[in-house]
Tab-separated table of C-alpha atoms and ligand atoms in Angstrom:
chain	number	residue	atom	x	y	z
X	1	MET	CA	118.251	-121.495	-92.985
X	2	ARG	CA	120.109	-118.757	-91.198
X	3	LEU	CA	123.857	-119.001	-91.336
X	4	TYR	CA	124.704	-115.917	-89.431
X	5	HIS	CA	122.894	-113.094	-87.841
X	6	THR	CA	124.323	-109.962	-86.327
X	7	LEU	CA	122.710	-106.949	-84.876
X	8	GLY	CA	124.290	-103.574	-84.479
X	9	ILE	CA	126.250	-101.073	-86.402
X	10	GLU	CA	129.604	-101.719	-84.816
X	11	LYS	CA	129.670	-105.371	-85.767
X	12	SER	CA	128.642	-104.719	-89.326
X	13	LEU	CA	131.087	-101.915	-89.745
X	14	PHE	CA	134.136	-103.303	-88.075
X	15	ARG	CA	133.801	-106.728	-89.568
X	16	GLY	CA	134.514	-104.957	-92.815
X	17	ASN	CA	131.549	-106.431	-94.624
X	18	THR	CA	131.295	-106.003	-98.316
X	19	TRP	CA	127.995	-104.481	-99.267
X	20	LEU	CA	126.398	-107.158	-101.330
X	21	GLY	CA	123.508	-105.151	-102.614
X	22	ASN	CA	123.246	-102.177	-104.821
X	23	ASP	CA	122.184	-99.726	-102.176
X	24	LEU	CA	124.714	-96.985	-102.689
X	25	ASP	CA	123.020	-94.917	-100.047
X	26	GLY	CA	122.902	-97.618	-97.462
X	27	LYS	CA	126.604	-97.975	-97.900
X	28	ASN	CA	127.548	-94.339	-97.841
X	29	ASN	CA	125.137	-93.155	-95.220
X	30	THR	CA	125.734	-96.030	-92.947
X	31	LEU	CA	129.456	-95.647	-92.997
X	32	LEU	CA	129.238	-91.903	-92.580
X	33	HIS	CA	126.594	-91.884	-89.922
X	34	THR	CA	127.964	-94.836	-88.125
X	35	PHE	CA	131.136	-92.945	-87.563
X	36	CYS	CA	129.329	-89.708	-86.746
X	37	CYS	CA	126.652	-91.051	-84.520
X	38	ALA	CA	127.544	-94.397	-83.123
X	39	GLY	CA	131.184	-93.741	-82.549
X	40	PHE	CA	131.436	-90.026	-81.966
X	41	CYS	CA	128.122	-89.551	-80.210
X	42	ARG	CA	128.756	-92.403	-77.922
X	43	TRP	CA	132.218	-91.082	-77.213
X	44	LEU	CA	130.824	-87.639	-76.502
X	45	GLN	CA	127.879	-88.962	-74.577
X	46	TRP	CA	129.872	-90.997	-72.149
X	47	ARG	CA	133.318	-89.576	-72.015
X	48	PRO	CA	132.469	-86.164	-70.463
X	49	MET	CA	130.766	-87.892	-67.615
X	50	THR	CA	133.575	-90.211	-66.771
X	51	ILE	CA	136.690	-88.138	-67.264
X	52	THR	CA	137.828	-85.659	-64.678
X	53	SER	CA	138.831	-82.501	-66.416
X	54	PRO	CA	142.447	-81.448	-65.894
X	55	VAL	CA	141.584	-77.859	-66.791
X	56	GLY	CA	138.948	-77.153	-64.163
X	57	PRO	CA	135.191	-76.884	-64.233
X	58	GLY	CA	134.860	-73.866	-66.580
X	59	PRO	CA	136.485	-75.236	-69.698
X	60	PHE	CA	135.053	-78.618	-68.878
X	61	ARG	CA	131.531	-77.196	-68.911
X	62	ALA	CA	132.280	-75.505	-72.234
X	63	VAL	CA	133.380	-78.808	-73.691
X	64	LEU	CA	130.283	-80.423	-72.284
X	65	ALA	CA	128.056	-77.698	-73.736
X	66	ALA	CA	129.724	-78.042	-77.129
X	67	ALA	CA	129.232	-81.755	-76.912
X	68	LEU	CA	125.558	-81.291	-76.104
X	69	VAL	CA	125.083	-78.956	-79.066
X	70	PHE	CA	126.715	-81.582	-81.226
X	71	LEU	CA	124.455	-84.204	-79.759
X	72	LEU	CA	121.392	-82.108	-80.476
X	73	PHE	CA	122.332	-81.671	-84.091
X	74	SER	CA	123.750	-85.044	-84.825
X	75	CYS	CA	122.049	-87.495	-82.547
X	76	SER	CA	118.710	-86.146	-81.443
X	77	SER	CA	117.141	-86.971	-84.757
X	78	GLU	CA	116.441	-90.663	-84.919
X	79	THR	CA	116.857	-90.505	-88.692
X	80	LEU	CA	120.588	-90.107	-88.256
X	81	ARG	CA	121.048	-93.412	-86.496
X	82	PRO	CA	121.201	-96.178	-89.047
X	83	ARG	CA	121.118	-99.672	-87.646
X	84	VAL	CA	122.040	-102.661	-89.756
X	85	ASP	CA	121.195	-106.305	-89.385
X	86	GLU	CA	121.731	-109.162	-91.798
X	87	ALA	CA	121.041	-112.838	-92.183
X	88	TYR	CA	121.439	-115.489	-94.858
X	89	LEU	CA	117.897	-116.180	-96.051
X	90	LEU	CA	116.164	-117.063	-99.322
X	91	GLY	CA	119.506	-118.025	-100.800
X	92	THR	CA	121.055	-114.613	-100.337
X	93	VAL	CA	122.332	-112.169	-97.752
X	94	VAL	CA	119.376	-110.161	-96.507
X	95	ARG	CA	120.602	-106.866	-95.114
X	96	ILE	CA	118.300	-104.316	-93.575
X	97	THR	CA	119.278	-100.764	-92.664
X	98	VAL	CA	116.769	-98.796	-90.592
X	99	TYR	CA	116.963	-95.255	-89.310
X	100	THR	CA	115.417	-95.597	-85.887
X	101	ASP	CA	116.364	-96.183	-82.288
X	102	GLU	CA	114.166	-99.228	-81.928
X	103	ALA	CA	115.938	-101.345	-84.492
X	104	GLU	CA	116.358	-104.388	-82.300
X	105	ALA	CA	112.656	-104.696	-81.506
X	106	LEU	CA	111.683	-103.982	-85.114
X	107	LEU	CA	114.159	-106.080	-87.034
X	108	GLU	CA	113.659	-109.325	-85.167
X	109	PRO	CA	110.076	-109.852	-86.422
X	110	VAL	CA	111.149	-108.891	-89.948
X	111	PHE	CA	113.817	-111.604	-90.090
X	112	ALA	CA	111.421	-114.060	-88.458
X	113	ARG	CA	108.827	-113.299	-91.147
X	114	VAL	CA	111.341	-113.780	-93.978
X	115	ALA	CA	112.499	-117.075	-92.438
X	116	ASP	CA	108.858	-118.133	-92.172
X	117	ILE	CA	108.258	-117.335	-95.861
X	118	GLU	CA	111.343	-119.355	-96.794
X	119	ALA	CA	110.220	-122.328	-94.694
X	120	ARG	CA	106.796	-122.345	-96.391
X	121	MET	CA	107.792	-121.677	-99.983
X	122	SER	CA	111.256	-123.126	-100.555
X	123	THR	CA	111.417	-126.004	-103.009
X	124	SER	CA	114.974	-126.904	-102.064
X	125	GLU	CA	115.111	-130.553	-101.071
X	126	ARG	CA	118.639	-129.966	-99.835
X	127	ASP	CA	117.563	-127.378	-97.277
X	128	TYR	CA	114.156	-128.756	-96.273
X	129	ASP	CA	112.574	-132.159	-95.717
X	130	ARG	CA	109.172	-130.588	-96.080
X	131	THR	CA	107.683	-127.257	-97.091
X	132	GLU	CA	104.203	-126.368	-98.303
X	133	LEU	CA	105.404	-126.242	-101.885
X	134	LEU	CA	107.344	-129.502	-101.617
X	135	ASP	CA	104.077	-131.026	-100.370
X	136	VAL	CA	102.316	-129.653	-103.456
X	137	ASN	CA	105.016	-130.960	-105.778
X	138	ARG	CA	105.084	-134.425	-104.209
X	139	ALA	CA	101.321	-134.907	-103.957
X	140	PRO	CA	99.862	-137.641	-106.173
X	141	ALA	CA	98.644	-136.248	-109.498
X	142	GLY	CA	95.220	-134.675	-109.269
X	143	THR	CA	95.065	-134.374	-105.474
X	144	ALA	CA	94.380	-131.018	-103.857
X	145	THR	CA	97.049	-129.872	-101.368
X	146	PRO	CA	96.065	-127.171	-98.888
X	147	VAL	CA	98.560	-124.323	-98.455
X	148	SER	CA	98.654	-121.231	-96.230
X	149	ALA	CA	97.137	-117.937	-97.407
X	150	ASP	CA	100.669	-116.580	-97.888
X	151	THR	CA	101.769	-119.313	-100.203
X	152	PHE	CA	98.467	-119.206	-102.081
X	153	GLU	CA	98.880	-115.466	-102.635
X	154	VAL	CA	102.401	-115.861	-104.031
X	155	LEU	CA	101.269	-118.706	-106.323
X	156	LYS	CA	98.387	-116.541	-107.524
X	157	GLU	CA	100.760	-113.712	-108.433
X	158	ALA	CA	103.187	-116.144	-110.061
X	159	LEU	CA	100.337	-117.596	-112.137
X	160	ARG	CA	99.227	-114.086	-113.107
X	161	TYR	CA	102.701	-113.274	-114.440
X	162	SER	CA	102.839	-116.626	-116.215
X	163	GLU	CA	99.611	-115.701	-118.023
X	164	LEU	CA	100.746	-112.138	-118.691
X	165	SER	CA	103.975	-113.332	-120.292
X	166	ASP	CA	102.503	-116.331	-122.108
X	167	GLY	CA	104.678	-118.631	-120.082
X	168	ALA	CA	108.055	-116.837	-120.320
X	169	PHE	CA	107.640	-116.513	-116.570
X	170	GLU	CA	106.604	-120.029	-115.559
X	171	VAL	CA	105.228	-120.849	-112.133
X	172	THR	CA	105.424	-124.590	-112.952
X	173	ILE	CA	109.126	-124.453	-113.888
X	174	TRP	CA	110.059	-126.869	-111.069
X	175	PRO	CA	110.824	-129.998	-113.178
X	176	LEU	CA	113.444	-127.963	-115.073
X	177	VAL	CA	114.825	-126.241	-111.968
X	178	ARG	CA	115.212	-129.624	-110.275
X	179	LEU	CA	116.811	-131.198	-113.338
X	180	TRP	CA	119.441	-128.475	-113.748
X	181	ASP	CA	119.868	-128.053	-109.972
X	182	ILE	CA	121.991	-124.944	-110.469
X	183	GLY	CA	123.670	-123.861	-107.270
X	184	SER	CA	124.045	-127.411	-105.964
X	185	GLY	CA	127.788	-127.480	-106.570
X	186	HIS	CA	127.653	-130.685	-108.669
X	187	GLU	CA	125.894	-129.473	-111.794
X	188	SER	CA	126.248	-130.838	-115.287
X	189	VAL	CA	124.302	-130.233	-118.500
X	190	PRO	CA	121.370	-132.697	-118.547
X	191	SER	CA	120.735	-134.940	-121.547
X	192	GLU	CA	118.477	-133.639	-124.321
X	193	GLY	CA	115.958	-136.369	-123.527
X	194	ASP	CA	115.751	-135.364	-119.872
X	195	ILE	CA	115.353	-131.717	-120.834
X	196	ALA	CA	112.583	-132.519	-123.328
X	197	ARG	CA	110.768	-134.623	-120.716
X	198	ALA	CA	110.999	-131.827	-118.137
X	199	VAL	CA	109.799	-129.231	-120.689
X	200	SER	CA	106.733	-131.372	-121.379
X	201	LEU	CA	105.839	-131.224	-117.674
X	202	VAL	CA	106.004	-127.410	-117.533
X	203	ASP	CA	102.675	-125.711	-118.250
X	204	TYR	CA	101.115	-123.058	-116.044
X	205	ARG	CA	97.706	-123.591	-117.703
X	206	LYS	CA	97.451	-126.936	-115.932
X	207	LEU	CA	97.950	-125.489	-112.445
X	208	SER	CA	94.721	-125.168	-110.444
X	209	LEU	CA	94.512	-122.719	-107.563
X	210	ASN	CA	91.265	-123.842	-105.976
X	211	ASP	CA	88.676	-121.670	-104.242
X	212	ASP	CA	89.242	-123.459	-100.943
X	213	GLY	CA	92.911	-122.366	-100.899
X	214	SER	CA	94.323	-125.671	-102.109
X	215	VAL	CA	96.536	-126.406	-105.108
X	216	THR	CA	96.235	-129.174	-107.700
X	217	LEU	CA	98.653	-130.378	-110.364
X	218	PRO	CA	97.201	-132.870	-112.817
X	219	GLU	CA	100.297	-134.824	-113.866
X	220	GLU	CA	102.916	-136.844	-112.069
X	221	GLY	CA	106.245	-135.006	-112.046
X	222	MET	CA	104.791	-131.499	-112.370
X	223	GLY	CA	105.708	-128.909	-109.742
X	224	VAL	CA	105.663	-125.230	-108.822
X	225	ASP	CA	108.641	-122.997	-108.013
X	226	VAL	CA	108.469	-119.421	-106.721
X	227	GLY	CA	112.214	-118.676	-106.692
X	228	ALA	CA	111.703	-115.792	-109.097
X	229	ILE	CA	109.087	-114.000	-107.014
X	230	ALA	CA	109.381	-115.008	-103.331
X	231	LYS	CA	112.204	-112.601	-102.503
X	232	GLY	CA	110.051	-109.748	-103.728
X	233	TYR	CA	107.129	-110.892	-101.603
X	234	ALA	CA	109.400	-111.243	-98.566
X	235	ALA	CA	110.809	-107.742	-99.093
X	236	ASP	CA	107.270	-106.318	-99.296
X	237	GLU	CA	106.346	-108.125	-96.086
X	238	GLY	CA	109.480	-106.892	-94.318
X	239	ALA	CA	108.733	-103.329	-95.397
X	240	ARG	CA	105.134	-103.639	-94.224
X	241	ILE	CA	106.259	-104.692	-90.752
X	242	LEU	CA	108.784	-101.844	-90.560
X	243	ARG	CA	106.254	-99.243	-91.761
X	244	GLU	CA	103.698	-100.481	-89.240
X	245	GLY	CA	106.388	-100.057	-86.596
X	246	GLY	CA	106.736	-96.414	-87.571
X	247	VAL	CA	109.928	-96.636	-89.640
X	248	LYS	CA	110.141	-93.739	-92.105
X	249	HIS	CA	113.528	-94.421	-93.711
X	250	ALA	CA	115.015	-97.834	-94.442
X	251	ILE	CA	116.722	-99.966	-97.053
X	252	LEU	CA	115.881	-103.637	-97.429
X	253	ASP	CA	118.518	-105.361	-99.508
X	254	PHE	CA	117.767	-108.950	-100.557
X	255	GLY	CA	120.696	-109.567	-102.877
X	256	GLY	CA	119.644	-108.021	-106.176
X	257	ASN	CA	116.293	-106.961	-104.703
X	258	ILE	CA	116.353	-103.518	-103.113
X	259	LEU	CA	113.356	-101.893	-101.464
X	260	VAL	CA	113.582	-98.456	-99.884
X	261	ILE	CA	111.160	-96.974	-97.367
X	262	GLY	CA	110.632	-93.238	-97.693
X	263	SER	CA	113.420	-90.941	-98.790
X	264	LYS	CA	116.866	-90.545	-97.313
X	265	PRO	CA	116.650	-89.021	-93.840
X	266	ASP	CA	117.616	-85.640	-95.330
X	267	GLY	CA	114.588	-85.741	-97.649
X	268	THR	CA	116.443	-86.450	-100.905
X	269	PRO	CA	115.820	-89.653	-102.923
X	270	TRP	CA	117.861	-92.769	-102.270
X	271	ARG	CA	120.419	-93.716	-104.893
X	272	VAL	CA	120.323	-97.366	-105.870
X	273	GLY	CA	123.180	-98.590	-108.024
X	274	VAL	CA	122.436	-100.779	-111.042
X	275	GLN	CA	125.282	-103.195	-110.856
X	276	ARG	CA	127.632	-103.718	-113.737
X	277	PRO	CA	126.998	-107.327	-114.790
X	278	ASP	CA	130.480	-108.326	-115.858
X	279	ALA	CA	132.309	-106.745	-112.954
X	280	ARG	CA	132.847	-107.266	-109.293
X	281	ARG	CA	130.058	-106.126	-107.075
X	282	ASN	CA	130.017	-102.447	-106.236
X	283	GLU	CA	130.711	-101.306	-109.780
X	284	TYR	CA	127.718	-99.594	-111.286
X	285	ILE	CA	126.387	-98.940	-114.756
X	286	GLY	CA	124.059	-96.332	-113.454
X	287	ILE	CA	121.990	-95.067	-110.578
X	288	VAL	CA	118.257	-95.142	-109.922
X	289	TYR	CA	117.119	-92.173	-107.836
X	290	THR	CA	113.958	-93.116	-106.006
X	291	SER	CA	111.926	-92.840	-102.809
X	292	GLY	CA	109.635	-95.463	-101.321
X	293	ARG	CA	110.044	-97.904	-104.205
X	294	THR	CA	111.788	-101.113	-105.124
X	295	VAL	CA	114.583	-101.831	-107.619
X	296	VAL	CA	115.064	-105.473	-108.636
X	297	THR	CA	117.658	-106.907	-111.009
X	298	SER	CA	117.688	-110.307	-112.713
X	299	GLY	CA	120.770	-111.487	-114.507
X	300	PRO	CA	122.760	-114.591	-115.304
X	301	TYR	CA	125.571	-113.955	-112.868
X	302	GLU	CA	123.859	-114.761	-109.569
X	303	ARG	CA	123.968	-118.524	-109.946
X	304	PHE	CA	125.678	-120.434	-112.729
X	305	PHE	CA	128.169	-123.134	-113.630
X	306	VAL	CA	130.588	-123.485	-116.520
X	307	GLU	CA	130.901	-126.627	-118.663
X	308	ASP	CA	133.133	-126.868	-121.748
X	309	GLY	CA	133.610	-123.116	-121.616
X	310	VAL	CA	129.881	-122.396	-121.708
X	311	ARG	CA	128.176	-120.599	-118.832
X	312	TYR	CA	124.844	-122.085	-117.727
X	313	HIS	CA	122.810	-119.857	-115.417
X	314	HIS	CA	119.686	-120.218	-113.310
X	315	ILE	CA	117.055	-118.312	-115.299
X	316	LEU	CA	115.556	-120.887	-117.611
X	317	ASP	CA	113.637	-120.453	-120.834
X	318	PRO	CA	110.579	-122.692	-120.415
X	319	ALA	CA	110.265	-123.000	-124.194
X	320	THR	CA	113.706	-124.575	-124.721
X	321	GLY	CA	114.477	-125.963	-121.267
X	322	TYR	CA	117.904	-124.284	-121.389
X	323	PRO	CA	119.148	-121.147	-119.627
X	324	SER	CA	117.628	-118.130	-121.331
X	325	ARG	CA	119.939	-116.704	-123.992
X	326	ASN	CA	118.772	-113.763	-126.053
X	327	GLY	CA	121.534	-111.165	-125.974
X	328	LEU	CA	120.397	-109.622	-122.691
X	329	GLU	CA	122.820	-109.252	-119.840
X	330	GLN	CA	120.364	-108.090	-117.211
X	331	VAL	CA	117.026	-106.456	-116.533
X	332	THR	CA	116.318	-104.054	-113.674
X	333	VAL	CA	112.721	-103.243	-112.760
X	334	VAL	CA	111.560	-100.306	-110.637
X	335	GLY	CA	108.105	-100.444	-109.051
X	336	ASP	CA	105.995	-100.000	-105.958
X	337	ARG	CA	105.740	-103.636	-104.950
X	338	SER	CA	108.812	-105.831	-104.866
X	339	ILE	CA	106.775	-108.923	-105.781
X	340	ASP	CA	105.878	-107.272	-109.109
X	341	ALA	CA	109.391	-106.007	-109.776
X	342	ASP	CA	110.873	-109.430	-108.945
X	343	ALA	CA	108.450	-111.260	-111.239
X	344	LEU	CA	108.904	-108.711	-114.023
X	345	SER	CA	112.706	-108.642	-113.909
X	346	THR	CA	112.742	-112.405	-114.506
X	347	THR	CA	109.938	-112.069	-117.101
X	348	GLY	CA	111.731	-109.276	-118.954
X	349	TYR	CA	114.981	-111.204	-118.911
X	350	VAL	CA	113.375	-114.297	-120.476
X	351	MET	CA	111.168	-112.394	-122.961
X	352	GLY	CA	114.088	-110.248	-124.108
X	353	LEU	CA	114.018	-107.252	-126.438
X	354	PRO	CA	111.737	-105.864	-127.633
X	355	ALA	CA	108.855	-107.994	-126.210
X	356	GLY	CA	109.824	-107.783	-122.535
X	357	PHE	CA	110.522	-104.068	-122.809
X	358	THR	CA	107.181	-103.425	-124.507
X	359	LEU	CA	105.325	-105.424	-121.847
X	360	ILE	CA	106.823	-103.386	-119.001
X	361	GLU	CA	106.326	-100.102	-120.852
X	362	GLU	CA	102.639	-100.973	-121.212
X	363	LEU	CA	102.106	-101.849	-117.536
X	364	ASP	CA	101.234	-99.060	-115.096
X	365	GLY	CA	103.537	-98.247	-112.196
X	366	VAL	CA	106.589	-100.219	-113.333
X	367	GLU	CA	109.692	-99.110	-115.204
X	368	ALA	CA	112.788	-100.950	-116.384
X	369	VAL	CA	116.382	-100.771	-117.550
X	370	PHE	CA	117.409	-103.470	-120.050
X	371	VAL	CA	121.148	-104.026	-120.578
X	372	THR	CA	122.449	-106.100	-123.502
X	373	GLU	CA	125.621	-108.160	-123.705
X	374	ASP	CA	127.007	-105.616	-126.152
X	375	HIS	CA	126.535	-102.783	-123.648
X	376	ARG	CA	123.420	-101.137	-124.978
X	377	VAL	CA	121.057	-99.737	-122.355
X	378	TYR	CA	117.291	-99.337	-122.927
X	379	VAL	CA	115.301	-97.333	-120.400
X	380	THR	CA	111.475	-97.129	-120.227
X	381	SER	CA	109.960	-93.672	-120.483
X	382	GLY	CA	109.054	-93.244	-116.806
X	383	LEU	CA	112.710	-93.401	-115.730
X	384	LYS	CA	113.902	-90.705	-118.101
X	385	GLY	CA	112.263	-87.475	-117.115
X	386	PRO	CA	113.024	-85.242	-114.158
X	387	ASP	CA	109.285	-85.337	-113.350
X	388	GLY	CA	109.143	-89.089	-112.880
X	389	ARG	CA	108.924	-90.623	-109.416
X	390	SER	CA	112.192	-92.383	-110.140
X	391	ARG	CA	114.989	-91.531	-112.509
X	392	PHE	CA	117.839	-93.532	-114.046
X	393	GLU	CA	121.225	-91.970	-114.686
X	394	LEU	CA	123.838	-93.807	-116.766
X	395	VAL	CA	127.290	-93.329	-115.266
X	396	ASP	CA	129.465	-95.926	-117.014
X	397	GLU	CA	130.861	-94.607	-120.284
X	398	GLU	CA	131.395	-98.100	-121.688
X	399	PHE	CA	127.612	-98.433	-121.985
X	400	ARG	CA	125.423	-96.650	-124.536
X	401	LEU	CA	121.970	-95.236	-123.853
X	402	MET	CA	119.601	-96.196	-126.685
X	403	GLY	CA	116.178	-95.110	-127.899
X	404	PRO	CA	113.245	-97.553	-127.733
X	405	PRO	CA	114.192	-101.039	-129.003
X	406	GLU	CA	113.145	-101.865	-132.551
X	407	GLY	CA	111.118	-104.833	-133.681
R	501	ADP	P1	117.417	-114.297	-108.443
R	501	ADP	O1	116.883	-115.471	-107.703
R	501	ADP	O2	118.856	-114.369	-108.758
R	501	ADP	O3	117.004	-113.012	-107.880
R	501	ADP	P2	115.262	-114.434	-110.342
R	501	ADP	O4	114.359	-113.583	-109.546
R	501	ADP	O5	115.290	-114.160	-111.806
R	501	ADP	O6	116.756	-114.370	-109.887
R	501	ADP	O7	114.788	-115.930	-110.070
R	501	ADP	C1	115.484	-117.056	-110.568
R	501	ADP	C2	114.849	-118.294	-109.985
R	501	ADP	O8	113.508	-118.428	-110.460
R	501	ADP	C3	115.531	-119.581	-110.373
R	501	ADP	O9	116.514	-119.931	-109.422
R	501	ADP	C4	114.377	-120.566	-110.414
R	501	ADP	O10	114.069	-121.019	-109.101
R	501	ADP	C5	113.238	-119.735	-110.894
R	501	ADP	N1	113.096	-119.658	-112.369
R	501	ADP	C6	114.021	-119.934	-113.331
R	501	ADP	N2	113.531	-119.698	-114.551
R	501	ADP	C7	112.263	-119.227	-114.369
R	501	ADP	C8	111.216	-118.825	-115.260
R	501	ADP	N3	111.366	-118.820	-116.598
R	501	ADP	N4	110.034	-118.433	-114.718
R	501	ADP	C9	109.858	-118.427	-113.372
R	501	ADP	N5	110.784	-118.816	-112.503
R	501	ADP	C10	111.981	-119.213	-112.984
R	502	MG	MG1	112.748	-112.429	-110.110
């Protein structure tokens, strides 16, 4: 479901978009370079050819030469020409910034791929009459439903994280997601009986991913949901397409999911802001410095409703059937693949401290920042040192950096 779609730096800039993601560098560089390159270069590129100089050919040539020198330094390098495109997909604004001249040709297939992933894997009955996963969830108990290789792969990863977390991450969470229907605009807290019934239908151990690429659920009312992992998969796929197209520097921003390709065009790491949970967007607790990696945040503030003064959000604890509540405000995961970071940020958020932190610390290639409601910040070891591939810097003085969590 694409609500709007624009291509080109001018549109994005002059519409005065708010930057919905945490990509501090996308924001700064794009604004800076958009002015430098798109505006000024274009002005310099075209104006000298169309104006007749009032001061004669000599000075005019000097101006032209100066302009050409400027062009060489500022515009000849493709890395200095950020192009931005965005679309509403996977329930969020997907914004992609690439540093290349061929943005139009490259970005179109990326958005098409993300839309394709959404159309296969969404479980929203409001947005879709049919998807592969709705077919799985509606199939009579015990029947095998064939799905595409894509969908099978995402289910396999979701099942792996369900096993790894002992069901804190739950690929069969659908009965609960459907019952709460958070984000629908007409939510209310379900009855205890309905919640208990839905909880009894949630069990990843009963999901069969068959060798022939089909999926079986053994009980009526069971269902799968990949809302906590599909954005990561889509970001990985988008990045793959861009890399194959020769892109060396880019930011893919899928709401709280950021993936960067390469370093900044000047060779330094990108700076990805870890958003302050209780504040407006664009206020940051800290910054992750990283190249070629992904930074994904899960928290209760993306989708929620308030009833009788209590906030009910969209990350559910499969054990209780209620929104997860364990003193955590948010979890940010840094990794190489966005599908892993997406799954683990939800997993860490539900598992809480210290279990979720310990799990991520034990896994290779992933790091995390856990933030509690009382403003304590726990950072895994790989994000601390100057030698690490990524580094976290706390910038908000209202938050306190802690040692490893106890327990
Ligand atoms: P966001 O979608 O805001 O990035 P998450 O990645 O944490 O946040 O995914 C939340 C979504 O995942 C929910 O909207 C729901 O579809 C699904 N979900 C909710 N609770 C769980 C859970 N315990 N395990 C797996 N998926 C979940
Ligand atoms: Mg997630």
